[in-house]
Amino acid sequence: MASSPWRNKRTRLVIRWVCVLLVSTAVVGAIGFFALRPKDPYAAMLVDKQVEGLTNRLVREAPSKTTLRFAEEASVRGLQFRHFPDRRASLLPEDMGSGLAWGDYDGDGAPDLYAVNFQHSILRRPGDAPAGRCQLFRNLGGRFIPVGEAGRVAISLYGMGAAWADLDNDGFNDLYVTAYGDNRLFLNNLDGTFTDITTEAGVNDTRFSSSAVWADYDRDGDLDLYVCNYVEFRYSPQDLGRTASQYGEEIPFTINPSVYPPQPNALFRNDGSGRFEEVAAQAGVDNPQGKSLAAAWFDFDNDGWLDLYVANDISANAVYRNRGDGSFEDIGAISLAADYRGAMGLAVGDLDNDFDLDMVVTHWLAQENACFINMVSKGFQDETGKLVVFFMDQSDRYGIDQVSIRMVGWATSFADFDNDGDLDLWVVNGDTLQDPSSPHLLRRQHLHLFEHRPPEGFFPVTDSACPALREPFVGRGGAHADFDGDGRVDLAVLPHGETLKLLHNTSQAGSWLRVRLLDEIGNRSGIGARIVVRCGDHEQMRQLGCQGPYLSQNEQVVHFGLGKSNGPAIVEVVWPDGAKTAVEPQDLNKTLLLRHLLSTPGGAAERRSTASPDQD
């Protein structure tokens, strides 16, 4: 059989890339590493003895000193919340959540927090006690109060994730909640309450949903919604005593995602009138073979259109390139980033400061977290002159491979915790395997805080940075925000079956600048805009709203650490419609509010790409 044109093209591209990459010592090291690994990596992960040789040398010891410091302050700050107040019954939906989302719902500039709950075991009838409820916490200057029933979002459901967005461009965030069962969309009434508009808006989804992410993928000025769906879980009492093999390990049948078929994802396109149309298959992003857990919208080819990456469990990840006409091209194979592993969470950011966006993908046991470095800035082209989009996994070079081999990674993101201008990394870990001595409990693992020290990469500093994290827990959701406005990024984590944790950043940190956007021309929050800050020796790029932590959402404000710089600074914004704004703030250590305005001089409407450097 003659080879297809696709195979010929792909072969030529791979040969070209390999010729370039053979000069990299990281590749040589990786080849040696995989050659020395045991044939059964899962079995190697379970034993306690160390593997001698190159594998050992790839393990990074925690540095003797770190600038990162965190204090666990959930209770004293008013965040009293317990997840899943019931006894788990070894059923997959019970073990997968839940998440939390930072968002300013009342318009006071301070991020509020929504925590999702799984009401009780699915073996109980709806409404049975105990019934765990989701909770909205209002931020009052760094202390929180529960809004409770008054806000109308303290709902009971089999909750998974949440995501805030101003879907109607009225200046106030609305809320979408995913679940095993009925997802819910709540419209902000601007008076501290919300109204359930799921049916009227056309965003009904009754499948086993996980993460949800908002973006204006078609650049029509309003936010669209992508919803990840996981598997078609079917409960049968006869399945409770069965086991099934997952990566060579026999585990209960009912917590093994391998035995359940995948469900396609949904893309709800906002028509601007308060209604959405489901267009995932039409756009080419339904990912019907993927068991999807997280997704991130980000422009990975720098063409001004938001692309889409989907993290799939026990199936190949999906890499979709935006064609700019409402449809997407599946470039998974040639991107070199469509791994077939157990993928959960996504961190997205310009890790190496070369003005393209890189990724960390968290994985299941013995599969190592991936660090995909974007090669777009290198300018590789195919024979037609088209820019080739591909990533290289450099997890060994950055030091996140061996430290993650015994972990199950979930929510993750980049954040500059010490404001030195380099993106640090956090990863929430928690096992999916049961405690052999107490099968109703899942095995606990440690959260990872990584300090970034270029050019060496990441170093684990959890124990020294936060004594409270020396005790492991079953991690799932997590998201970061500067909740007290002190210029240091904090972290909230929601363990499975335990109480919420708030890690208050008390690090000795450098100068900083935070950028909040107000777009009167496109989507109100400016989601998808690219922001560049130049200050002293620092030149950094971020994209607003691009990260995809598992079931969770970070604060939608862009944070820049500037080290020892005192200014002056230049801030440049490329808005979602392509317009550009540049300002020179007078001071650092401020939150800068930039506006993209629509004015009507002389009665004729025109666009005006200016900025008002109002400082909060």
Short mmCIF file of N, CA, C and O in Angstrom, two decimals, residues 346-418:
data_model
loop_
_atom_site.label_atom_id
_atom_site.label_comp_id
_atom_site.label_asym_id
_atom_site.label_seq_id
_atom_site.Cartn_x
_atom_site.Cartn_y
_atom_site.Cartn_z
N LEU A 346 -3.73 21.40 33.93
CA LEU A 346 -2.90 22.14 32.99
C LEU A 346 -2.41 23.45 33.61
O LEU A 346 -3.21 24.23 34.13
N ALA A 347 -1.12 23.69 33.52
CA ALA A 347 -0.54 24.99 33.82
C ALA A 347 -0.03 25.58 32.52
O ALA A 347 0.66 24.90 31.75
N VAL A 348 -0.37 26.82 32.23
CA VAL A 348 0.01 27.47 30.98
C VAL A 348 0.68 28.80 31.28
O VAL A 348 0.16 29.60 32.07
N GLY A 349 1.82 29.05 30.67
CA GLY A 349 2.52 30.31 30.85
C GLY A 349 3.80 30.33 30.04
O GLY A 349 4.26 29.30 29.56
N ASP A 350 4.37 31.51 29.91
CA ASP A 350 5.63 31.65 29.17
C ASP A 350 6.77 31.34 30.12
O ASP A 350 7.40 32.22 30.69
N LEU A 351 7.05 30.06 30.26
CA LEU A 351 8.00 29.60 31.26
C LEU A 351 9.42 30.06 31.00
O LEU A 351 10.17 30.40 31.92
N ASP A 352 9.82 30.10 29.72
CA ASP A 352 11.20 30.43 29.36
C ASP A 352 11.34 31.84 28.80
O ASP A 352 12.39 32.21 28.26
N ASN A 353 10.28 32.66 28.93
CA ASN A 353 10.32 34.07 28.53
C ASN A 353 10.77 34.27 27.08
O ASN A 353 11.54 35.18 26.78
N ASP A 354 10.26 33.43 26.17
CA ASP A 354 10.56 33.61 24.75
C ASP A 354 9.33 34.05 23.97
O ASP A 354 9.29 33.96 22.75
N PHE A 355 8.31 34.50 24.68
CA PHE A 355 7.09 35.09 24.10
C PHE A 355 6.24 34.08 23.33
O PHE A 355 5.57 34.43 22.37
N ASP A 356 6.27 32.82 23.77
CA ASP A 356 5.22 31.88 23.41
C ASP A 356 4.86 31.09 24.66
O ASP A 356 5.60 31.09 25.64
N LEU A 357 3.70 30.46 24.66
CA LEU A 357 3.14 29.88 25.88
C LEU A 357 3.44 28.39 25.97
O LEU A 357 3.20 27.62 25.03
N ASP A 358 3.96 28.00 27.12
CA ASP A 358 4.35 26.63 27.41
C ASP A 358 3.33 25.99 28.35
O ASP A 358 2.44 26.67 28.86
N MET A 359 3.49 24.69 28.61
CA MET A 359 2.51 23.95 29.43
C MET A 359 3.19 22.98 30.37
O MET A 359 4.22 22.38 30.03
N VAL A 360 2.59 22.78 31.53
CA VAL A 360 2.83 21.62 32.37
C VAL A 360 1.53 20.84 32.45
O VAL A 360 0.46 21.43 32.65
N VAL A 361 1.61 19.52 32.24
CA VAL A 361 0.44 18.65 32.31
C VAL A 361 0.66 17.65 33.44
O VAL A 361 1.68 16.96 33.47
N THR A 362 -0.27 17.59 34.38
CA THR A 362 -0.15 16.63 35.48
C THR A 362 -0.72 15.29 35.08
O THR A 362 -1.69 15.20 34.31
N HIS A 363 -0.12 14.22 35.63
CA HIS A 363 -0.45 12.85 35.21
C HIS A 363 -0.66 11.92 36.39
O HIS A 363 -0.40 12.27 37.55
N TRP A 364 -1.07 10.72 36.05
CA TRP A 364 -1.31 9.65 37.01
C TRP A 364 0.02 9.04 37.47
O TRP A 364 1.09 9.41 36.99
N LEU A 365 -0.08 8.08 38.39
CA LEU A 365 1.08 7.41 38.96
C LEU A 365 2.04 6.86 37.90
O LEU A 365 1.61 6.29 36.89
N ALA A 366 3.33 7.05 38.15
CA ALA A 366 4.40 6.46 37.34
C ALA A 366 4.46 7.01 35.92
O ALA A 366 5.18 6.47 35.09
N GLN A 367 3.70 8.07 35.62
CA GLN A 367 3.70 8.61 34.27
C GLN A 367 4.42 9.94 34.16
O GLN A 367 4.58 10.45 33.05
N GLU A 368 4.83 10.51 35.26
CA GLU A 368 5.59 11.75 35.30
C GLU A 368 4.80 12.93 34.71
O GLU A 368 4.16 12.81 33.68
N ASN A 369 4.86 14.04 35.37
CA ASN A 369 4.26 15.25 34.82
C ASN A 369 5.08 15.73 33.64
O ASN A 369 6.31 15.63 33.64
N ALA A 370 4.42 16.26 32.64
CA ALA A 370 5.09 16.72 31.42
C ALA A 370 5.30 18.23 31.47
O ALA A 370 4.48 18.97 32.02
N CYS A 371 6.40 18.67 30.89
CA CYS A 371 6.66 20.10 30.75
C CYS A 371 6.88 20.37 29.27
O CYS A 371 7.98 20.15 28.73
N PHE A 372 5.83 20.79 28.58
CA PHE A 372 5.86 20.99 27.14
C PHE A 372 6.31 22.41 26.81
O PHE A 372 5.58 23.38 27.06
N ILE A 373 7.50 22.54 26.25
CA ILE A 373 8.04 23.83 25.85
C ILE A 373 7.63 24.12 24.41
O ILE A 373 7.86 23.32 23.50
N ASN A 374 6.99 25.26 24.21
CA ASN A 374 6.49 25.67 22.91
C ASN A 374 7.66 26.08 22.00
O ASN A 374 8.48 26.90 22.38
N MET A 375 7.70 25.52 20.81
CA MET A 375 8.79 25.80 19.87
C MET A 375 8.39 26.79 18.78
O MET A 375 9.14 27.01 17.84
N VAL A 376 7.22 27.42 18.91
CA VAL A 376 6.74 28.33 17.87
C VAL A 376 7.70 29.49 17.65
O VAL A 376 7.92 29.92 16.51
N SER A 377 8.28 30.00 18.73
CA SER A 377 9.18 31.15 18.59
C SER A 377 10.43 30.82 17.78
O SER A 377 11.12 31.73 17.31
N LYS A 378 10.70 29.54 17.57
CA LYS A 378 11.86 29.14 16.76
C LYS A 378 11.60 29.28 15.27
O LYS A 378 12.52 29.24 14.47
N GLY A 379 10.31 29.40 14.91
CA GLY A 379 9.96 29.71 13.52
C GLY A 379 10.06 28.58 12.53
O GLY A 379 10.24 28.82 11.33
N PHE A 380 9.89 27.33 12.95
CA PHE A 380 9.92 26.21 12.00
C PHE A 380 8.73 26.29 11.05
O PHE A 380 7.60 26.57 11.46
N GLN A 381 8.97 26.02 9.77
CA GLN A 381 7.93 26.06 8.75
C GLN A 381 7.92 24.77 7.95
O GLN A 381 8.95 24.08 7.84
N ASP A 382 6.73 24.41 7.44
CA ASP A 382 6.67 23.25 6.55
C ASP A 382 7.02 23.66 5.13
O ASP A 382 7.41 24.82 4.88
N GLU A 383 6.89 22.74 4.19
CA GLU A 383 7.32 23.01 2.82
C GLU A 383 6.49 24.07 2.12
O GLU A 383 6.91 24.65 1.12
N THR A 384 5.29 24.36 2.68
CA THR A 384 4.45 25.40 2.10
C THR A 384 4.70 26.77 2.72
O THR A 384 4.10 27.75 2.31
N GLY A 385 5.57 26.82 3.72
CA GLY A 385 5.84 28.07 4.40
C GLY A 385 4.95 28.32 5.60
O GLY A 385 5.06 29.36 6.25
N LYS A 386 4.08 27.36 5.94
CA LYS A 386 3.19 27.50 7.08
C LYS A 386 3.94 27.23 8.37
O LYS A 386 4.74 26.29 8.46
N LEU A 387 3.69 28.05 9.39
CA LEU A 387 4.33 27.88 10.69
C LEU A 387 3.94 26.54 11.30
O LEU A 387 2.77 26.18 11.33
N VAL A 388 4.92 25.80 11.76
CA VAL A 388 4.69 24.50 12.37
C VAL A 388 4.59 24.68 13.89
O VAL A 388 5.48 25.26 14.51
N VAL A 389 3.51 24.19 14.46
CA VAL A 389 3.29 24.28 15.90
C VAL A 389 3.65 22.95 16.54
O VAL A 389 3.04 21.92 16.22
N PHE A 390 4.64 22.95 17.41
CA PHE A 390 4.94 21.73 18.15
C PHE A 390 5.62 22.07 19.46
O PHE A 390 6.14 23.17 19.66
N PHE A 391 5.57 21.11 20.38
CA PHE A 391 6.10 21.26 21.73
C PHE A 391 7.12 20.16 21.99
O PHE A 391 7.04 19.08 21.40
N MET A 392 8.05 20.43 22.90
CA MET A 392 9.01 19.43 23.33
C MET A 392 8.87 19.22 24.83
O MET A 392 8.87 20.18 25.60
N ASP A 393 8.74 17.95 25.24
CA ASP A 393 8.63 17.63 26.66
C ASP A 393 10.02 17.70 27.29
O ASP A 393 10.88 16.85 27.04
N GLN A 394 10.24 18.71 28.12
CA GLN A 394 11.52 18.91 28.79
C GLN A 394 11.36 18.82 30.31
O GLN A 394 11.96 19.58 31.08
N SER A 395 10.54 17.85 30.75
CA SER A 395 10.29 17.70 32.18
C SER A 395 11.55 17.33 32.94
O SER A 395 11.73 17.74 34.09
N ASP A 396 12.46 16.57 32.30
CA ASP A 396 13.70 16.22 32.99
C ASP A 396 14.59 17.44 33.16
O ASP A 396 15.19 17.67 34.22
N ARG A 397 14.67 18.27 32.15
CA ARG A 397 15.49 19.48 32.22
C ARG A 397 14.97 20.42 33.32
O ARG A 397 15.76 21.03 34.04
N TYR A 398 13.63 20.53 33.45
CA TYR A 398 13.06 21.44 34.43
C TYR A 398 12.88 20.81 35.81
O TYR A 398 12.50 21.49 36.76
N GLY A 399 13.13 19.50 35.93
CA GLY A 399 13.16 18.87 37.23
C GLY A 399 11.84 18.47 37.82
O GLY A 399 11.72 18.34 39.04
N ILE A 400 10.81 18.26 37.00
CA ILE A 400 9.51 17.88 37.55
C ILE A 400 9.14 16.44 37.22
O ILE A 400 8.03 16.00 37.52
N ASP A 401 10.07 15.68 36.62
CA ASP A 401 9.74 14.31 36.21
C ASP A 401 9.82 13.33 37.37
O ASP A 401 8.83 12.73 37.77
N GLN A 402 11.01 13.15 37.94
CA GLN A 402 11.18 12.13 38.97
C GLN A 402 10.40 12.43 40.24
O GLN A 402 9.89 11.53 40.89
N VAL A 403 10.28 13.70 40.59
CA VAL A 403 9.57 14.05 41.82
C VAL A 403 8.08 13.74 41.72
O VAL A 403 7.39 13.59 42.74
N SER A 404 7.58 13.59 40.51
CA SER A 404 6.15 13.34 40.32
C SER A 404 5.83 11.88 40.03
O SER A 404 4.65 11.53 39.89
N ILE A 405 6.82 11.03 39.97
CA ILE A 405 6.58 9.66 39.49
C ILE A 405 5.72 8.84 40.44
O ILE A 405 5.01 7.93 40.04
N ARG A 406 5.75 9.16 41.74
CA ARG A 406 4.94 8.45 42.71
C ARG A 406 3.63 9.18 43.02
O ARG A 406 2.90 8.78 43.93
N MET A 407 3.35 10.25 42.30
CA MET A 407 2.21 11.10 42.60
C MET A 407 1.12 10.99 41.53
O MET A 407 1.38 10.62 40.39
N VAL A 408 -0.10 11.34 41.95
CA VAL A 408 -1.19 11.58 41.00
C VAL A 408 -1.45 13.08 41.05
O VAL A 408 -1.93 13.61 42.05
N GLY A 409 -1.10 13.77 39.96
CA GLY A 409 -1.22 15.22 39.93
C GLY A 409 -2.58 15.66 39.43
O GLY A 409 -3.12 15.10 38.47
N TRP A 410 -3.13 16.72 40.05
CA TRP A 410 -4.44 17.24 39.68
C TRP A 410 -4.32 18.71 39.31
O TRP A 410 -3.67 19.06 38.32
N ALA A 411 -4.92 19.59 40.08
CA ALA A 411 -4.87 21.02 39.74
C ALA A 411 -3.44 21.53 39.79
O ALA A 411 -2.63 21.13 40.64
N THR A 412 -3.11 22.45 38.88
CA THR A 412 -1.77 23.00 38.78
C THR A 412 -1.82 24.34 38.06
O THR A 412 -2.74 24.59 37.27
N SER A 413 -0.85 25.20 38.32
CA SER A 413 -0.72 26.47 37.60
C SER A 413 0.65 27.06 37.87
O SER A 413 1.33 26.71 38.84
N PHE A 414 1.04 27.98 37.00
CA PHE A 414 2.24 28.80 37.21
C PHE A 414 1.84 30.05 37.99
O PHE A 414 0.77 30.63 37.76
N ALA A 415 2.71 30.50 38.88
CA ALA A 415 2.51 31.76 39.59
C ALA A 415 3.87 32.21 40.11
O ALA A 415 4.66 31.39 40.59
N ASP A 416 4.14 33.49 40.03
CA ASP A 416 5.40 34.04 40.54
C ASP A 416 5.20 34.38 42.02
O ASP A 416 4.84 35.48 42.39
N PHE A 417 5.46 33.40 42.88
CA PHE A 417 5.18 33.56 44.30
C PHE A 417 6.09 34.56 45.00
O PHE A 417 5.69 35.21 45.95
N ASP A 418 7.34 34.67 44.56
CA ASP A 418 8.30 35.56 45.23
C ASP A 418 8.59 36.83 44.43
O ASP A 418 9.49 37.59 44.78
#
